[in-house]
Amino acid sequence: MSRRWAKLLSFLILFGMLLPPPAYAMHIMEGFLPAKWCLFWYALAFPFFIWGLLAIKKRVSGEPGLKMLLGLAGAFTFVLSALKLPSVTGSCSHPTGVGLGAILFGPASMSVLGAIVLLFQALLLAHGGLTTLGANTFSMAVVGPFVAYGVYRAFARLRPAWAVFAAAALGDLLTYVATSFQLALAFPQQGSVIAPFLKFCGVFAVTQVPLALSEGLLTVVVFNLLVRYGRSELGLLGILPEEAKADVAGR
Amino acid sequence: MSLGVKHLFLLILVVAFTVFPLYYKRGAEFGGADDRVETVITAINPHYQPWCAPLWEPPSGEIESLLFAVQAAAGSGFVFYYLGYLKGRKNKE
């Protein structure tokens, strides 16, 4: 394990040396996406929001314990997206916190919780925006959770804790890759989206790398605590790791 | 390794990930102003004008940090209330 960490760290440091000059990375600001793209992303995000509402209703109806756990998923996103952390690009960004909820409740549910957090930040903090809410919801509350959920499902059987880490970290990182892609689509250079995509990735995604690692670690901590103290809830959701199940049987 | 020790190690690592950039890029601005994205956009399309402004903006950096602190406090308040509730329930069993 320590060798893996060493590899990861040296990779990070190498990555840091290749970085572009300081840039500022967060959600797309109010007015910074042409109107037709605002509509486009609203239209794409909307079905996921409805799907999420239905998924949440189906999941938590009749289970007050799961409502509390859903509250935890929302609260976790709320905290993490309030933490603006410094990054190796010399600028700040914040994690998203959507990975935990995506693992617990499925990716669609997080479309709803993520959209609520984004709405709060757009209205009260002038962070993100109402016109760009659709685009920001699509990147943070659709792409991020679906990536996280997919990664978790793929690796959960091998090593649950590592799967949680990778899911949360990649969900966070890919959120900002998606943001870069959205901006590149709206601002192509000589008809090509590839060059601006790389440019925006340099701004958004690279800044996000250390933050994504932090988010992965914090998600593992909360997930471990849930496995230890919230077995019945995780059991209801069908995501109790095998080793923890054996633990229960052994007692 | 007990869960507590493991978690302490993970949290120290989080602190390290946060402090490292401060050292590595010491002297940088560490701004979070989203409007710096504007420079990238105007480099690509010099004629682009933002067509919409936020309805309301926090009147000062202090008020903004107040709102961010409230957001973090409310979120972590619930997270730890719930984790404490689970732990108490488990201990009672």
XYZ file of C-alpha atoms in Angstrom:
344
model
C 0.000 0.000 0.000
C 2.779 2.428 0.880
C 4.415 1.822 -2.501
C 1.189 2.662 -4.219
C 0.971 5.900 -2.262
C 4.541 6.735 -3.181
C 3.747 6.163 -6.841
C 0.643 8.292 -6.581
C 2.506 11.108 -4.873
C 5.384 11.112 -7.331
C 2.878 11.137 -10.170
C 1.171 14.132 -8.591
C 4.404 16.021 -8.145
C 5.452 15.333 -11.741
C 2.022 16.416 -12.882
C 2.371 19.600 -10.853
C 5.584 20.532 -12.633
C 3.903 20.492 -16.017
C 1.197 22.865 -14.894
C 0.045 25.920 -16.768
C 0.078 29.332 -15.077
C -2.429 30.177 -12.328
C -6.039 29.806 -13.219
C -9.291 29.825 -11.373
C -11.492 26.842 -11.331
C -15.065 26.380 -10.325
C -18.508 26.090 -11.813
C -19.471 28.061 -14.886
C -20.391 31.603 -13.911
C -23.585 33.455 -14.597
C -23.675 34.737 -18.185
C -20.572 32.858 -19.277
C -22.395 30.331 -21.394
C -24.258 31.478 -24.520
C -28.042 31.234 -24.138
C -28.513 28.325 -26.553
C -26.023 26.229 -24.577
C -27.781 27.143 -21.321
C -31.007 25.786 -22.763
C -29.266 22.740 -24.185
C -27.796 21.717 -20.815
C -31.033 22.478 -18.975
C -32.793 20.150 -21.392
C -30.191 17.406 -20.878
C -30.137 17.730 -17.078
C -33.905 17.896 -16.611
C -34.725 14.205 -17.275
C -32.056 13.154 -14.771
C -33.600 15.466 -12.179
C -37.032 13.866 -12.680
C -35.493 10.377 -12.673
C -33.759 11.327 -9.421
C -36.975 12.538 -7.790
C -38.698 9.259 -8.646
C -35.681 7.193 -7.537
C -35.524 8.982 -4.180
C -39.251 8.602 -3.602
C -39.119 4.896 -4.378
C -36.040 4.352 -2.233
C -36.931 6.147 0.972
C -40.731 5.713 1.152
C -41.615 3.912 4.363
C -38.003 3.913 5.562
C -37.378 6.859 7.897
C -33.836 5.584 8.541
C -33.006 5.974 4.866
C -34.375 9.525 4.854
C -31.794 10.400 7.474
C -29.085 8.729 5.416
C -30.210 10.688 2.358
C -29.886 13.793 4.510
C -26.326 12.746 5.263
C -25.554 12.436 1.538
C -26.957 15.919 0.935
C -25.174 17.411 3.938
C -21.874 15.878 2.829
C -22.199 17.566 -0.577
C -23.133 20.790 1.185
C -19.986 20.780 3.330
C -17.559 19.710 0.638
C -18.766 22.230 -1.917
C -18.322 25.002 0.663
C -14.648 24.154 1.154
C -12.504 26.111 -1.257
C -9.134 24.447 -1.146
C -5.804 25.571 -2.551
C -4.369 23.562 -5.411
C -1.077 22.992 -7.176
C -2.035 25.470 -9.912
C -1.865 28.304 -7.390
C -5.604 28.785 -7.423
C -8.535 27.438 -5.451
C -11.438 25.181 -6.212
C -13.807 23.046 -4.204
C -14.674 19.343 -4.152
C -18.201 18.235 -5.014
C -19.038 15.522 -2.475
C -21.475 13.770 -4.810
C -19.625 10.435 -4.828
C -20.873 9.306 -1.410
C -24.542 9.807 -2.261
C -24.120 8.183 -5.668
C -22.656 5.064 -4.036
C -25.393 4.957 -1.379
C -28.513 5.932 -3.327
C -27.573 5.502 -6.971
C -26.476 8.212 -9.366
C -29.883 9.655 -10.277
C -30.670 10.607 -6.676
C -27.636 12.855 -6.588
C -28.949 14.809 -9.580
C -31.579 16.188 -7.220
C -29.321 16.816 -4.218
C -26.554 18.304 -6.379
C -29.004 20.621 -8.128
C -30.266 21.879 -4.747
C -26.740 22.671 -3.574
C -25.968 24.435 -6.864
C -29.180 26.464 -6.626
C -28.270 27.574 -3.099
C -24.818 28.663 -4.237
C -26.156 30.446 -7.315
C -28.768 32.402 -5.367
C -26.909 33.273 -2.173
C -23.252 33.185 -3.089
C -23.209 34.390 -6.695
C -21.280 31.180 -7.307
C -22.217 29.404 -10.525
C -25.419 30.915 -11.848
C -29.085 30.474 -12.693
C -28.557 30.558 -16.457
C -25.701 28.059 -16.115
C -27.518 25.937 -13.519
C -28.465 23.349 -16.144
C -24.878 22.988 -17.326
C -23.470 22.907 -13.802
C -26.094 20.393 -12.715
C -25.199 18.209 -15.678
C -21.481 18.204 -14.844
C -21.620 18.023 -11.040
C -24.895 16.200 -10.456
C -25.116 13.916 -13.498
C -21.622 13.191 -14.874
C -19.939 13.118 -11.452
C -22.411 10.751 -9.751
C -22.676 8.418 -12.768
C -18.901 8.117 -12.989
C -18.661 7.542 -9.234
C -21.398 4.931 -9.275
C -19.885 3.105 -12.254
C -16.422 3.027 -10.712
C -17.793 1.834 -7.367
C -19.846 -0.937 -8.969
C -16.890 -2.077 -11.045
C -14.476 -2.413 -8.123
C -16.651 -2.872 -5.026
C -16.193 -6.640 -5.006
C -12.415 -6.443 -5.104
C -11.687 -3.903 -2.380
C -14.629 -1.870 -1.097
C -12.602 0.923 0.527
C -10.456 1.457 -2.570
C -13.554 1.352 -4.741
C -15.107 4.116 -2.637
C -11.927 6.166 -2.860
C -11.620 5.795 -6.634
C -15.333 6.427 -7.156
C -15.385 9.682 -5.204
C -12.085 10.959 -6.594
C -12.923 10.182 -10.229
C -16.468 11.515 -9.874
C -15.013 14.773 -8.607
C -12.345 14.982 -11.309
C -14.635 14.054 -14.196
C -17.108 16.723 -13.079
C -14.551 19.334 -14.007
C -13.513 17.538 -17.182
C -17.195 17.761 -18.124
C -17.192 21.476 -17.281
C -14.194 21.940 -19.588
C -16.007 20.090 -22.330
C -19.111 22.245 -21.901
C -17.055 25.412 -22.189
C -15.133 24.057 -25.171
C -18.388 23.263 -26.979
C -19.563 26.819 -26.373
C -16.229 28.410 -27.305
C -14.706 26.427 -30.180
C -11.515 27.646 -31.799
C -11.505 27.618 -35.604
C -14.328 25.134 -35.537
C -12.464 22.705 -33.294
C -13.379 21.870 -29.723
C -10.223 19.886 -28.972
C -7.811 22.776 -28.473
C -10.122 24.785 -26.184
C -11.068 21.578 -24.356
C -7.424 20.979 -23.479
C -7.057 24.609 -22.486
C -10.062 24.520 -20.165
C -8.941 21.154 -18.786
C -5.638 22.807 -17.920
C -7.612 25.332 -15.916
C -10.337 23.195 -14.397
C -9.290 19.577 -14.259
C -5.657 19.970 -13.240
C -6.588 22.210 -10.322
C -9.022 19.538 -9.253
C -6.526 16.652 -8.957
C -5.394 17.133 -5.316
C -8.925 18.113 -4.307
C -10.284 14.956 -5.876
C -7.799 12.886 -3.853
C -8.882 14.670 -0.660
C -12.523 14.079 -1.482
C -11.790 10.396 -2.068
C -10.160 10.072 1.353
C -12.932 11.945 3.190
C -15.553 9.807 1.461
C -13.741 6.650 2.584
C -13.773 7.895 6.199
C -17.520 8.532 6.195
C -18.220 5.282 4.324
C -16.186 3.252 6.851
C -18.135 4.821 9.710
C -21.387 3.922 7.967
C -20.217 0.336 7.493
C -19.414 0.123 11.194
C -22.409 1.900 12.695
C -25.087 1.940 10.017
C -25.238 -1.700 8.931
C -29.008 -1.895 8.825
C -29.241 1.117 6.492
C -26.493 -0.123 4.169
C -28.133 -3.539 4.236
C -31.426 -2.007 3.125
C -29.618 -0.304 0.262
C -27.890 -3.568 -0.631
C -24.362 -2.189 -0.475
C -22.936 -3.707 2.693
C -19.451 -5.005 1.767
C -19.095 -8.798 1.903
C -16.488 -8.764 4.649
C -18.784 -6.676 6.858
C -21.604 -9.142 6.193
C -19.375 -11.983 7.324
C -18.522 -9.911 10.369
C -22.197 -9.671 11.261
C -22.723 -13.406 10.784
C -19.689 -14.183 12.933
C -21.049 -12.362 15.953
C -4.772 -1.051 12.656
C -7.935 0.184 14.315
C -10.425 2.225 12.342
C -9.640 5.319 14.416
C -5.922 5.152 13.645
C -6.597 4.458 9.984
C -8.896 7.458 9.800
C -6.432 9.692 11.605
C -3.870 8.721 8.963
C -6.316 9.476 6.132
C -7.233 12.853 7.622
C -3.574 13.811 8.020
C -3.161 12.946 4.349
C -6.052 15.292 3.482
C -4.342 18.071 5.425
C -1.111 17.288 3.551
C -2.876 17.504 0.169
C -4.237 20.880 1.239
C -1.027 22.326 2.647
C 1.283 21.042 -0.084
C -0.021 23.474 -2.774
C 0.460 26.389 -0.369
C 4.111 25.479 -0.104
C 4.635 24.345 -3.686
C 3.065 27.489 -5.178
C 4.019 29.912 -2.418
C 3.581 33.466 -3.594
C 0.692 32.570 -5.898
C -2.594 34.397 -5.485
C -4.774 31.391 -4.629
C -7.722 33.413 -5.800
C -11.071 31.805 -6.187
C -12.582 34.561 -8.242
C -14.471 32.810 -10.991
C -14.116 35.843 -13.221
C -10.549 34.763 -14.022
C -12.107 32.165 -16.274
C -13.044 35.188 -18.332
C -9.423 35.589 -19.427
C -9.407 32.105 -20.935
C -12.687 32.755 -22.693
C -11.673 36.144 -24.035
C -8.404 34.640 -25.283
C -10.494 32.321 -27.440
C -13.283 34.733 -28.308
C -12.339 38.379 -27.635
C -15.838 39.594 -28.497
C -17.695 37.532 -25.935
C -19.634 39.535 -23.374
C -21.338 37.852 -20.404
C -25.017 38.371 -21.129
C -26.326 38.001 -17.625
C -25.199 38.954 -14.118
C -26.035 37.298 -10.786
C -29.314 38.501 -9.260
C -27.639 39.164 -5.940
C -24.029 39.153 -4.884
C -22.697 39.128 -1.333
C -21.845 42.790 -0.648
C -18.349 41.989 0.624
C -15.800 39.224 1.015
C -16.731 39.054 4.692
C -20.388 38.400 3.950
C -19.430 35.843 1.350
C -17.197 34.001 3.796
C -20.019 34.167 6.359
C -22.345 32.425 3.920
C -19.755 29.797 3.033
C -19.111 29.202 6.735
C -22.846 28.819 7.341
C -23.028 26.338 4.477
C -20.148 24.273 5.841
C -21.406 24.473 9.436
C -24.939 23.437 8.530
C -23.639 20.537 6.434
C -21.115 19.252 8.945
C -23.620 19.814 11.756
C -25.959 17.330 10.150
C -23.190 14.894 9.163
C -21.932 14.611 12.741
C -25.395 14.637 14.296
C -26.219 11.623 12.152
C -22.927 9.791 12.752
C -23.322 10.397 16.500
C -26.868 9.093 16.346
C -25.702 5.907 14.592
C -22.904 5.395 17.104
C -25.211 5.891 20.067
C -27.724 3.470 18.582
C -25.027 0.860 18.024
C -23.652 1.247 21.551
C -27.131 0.724 22.967
C -27.536 -2.612 21.178
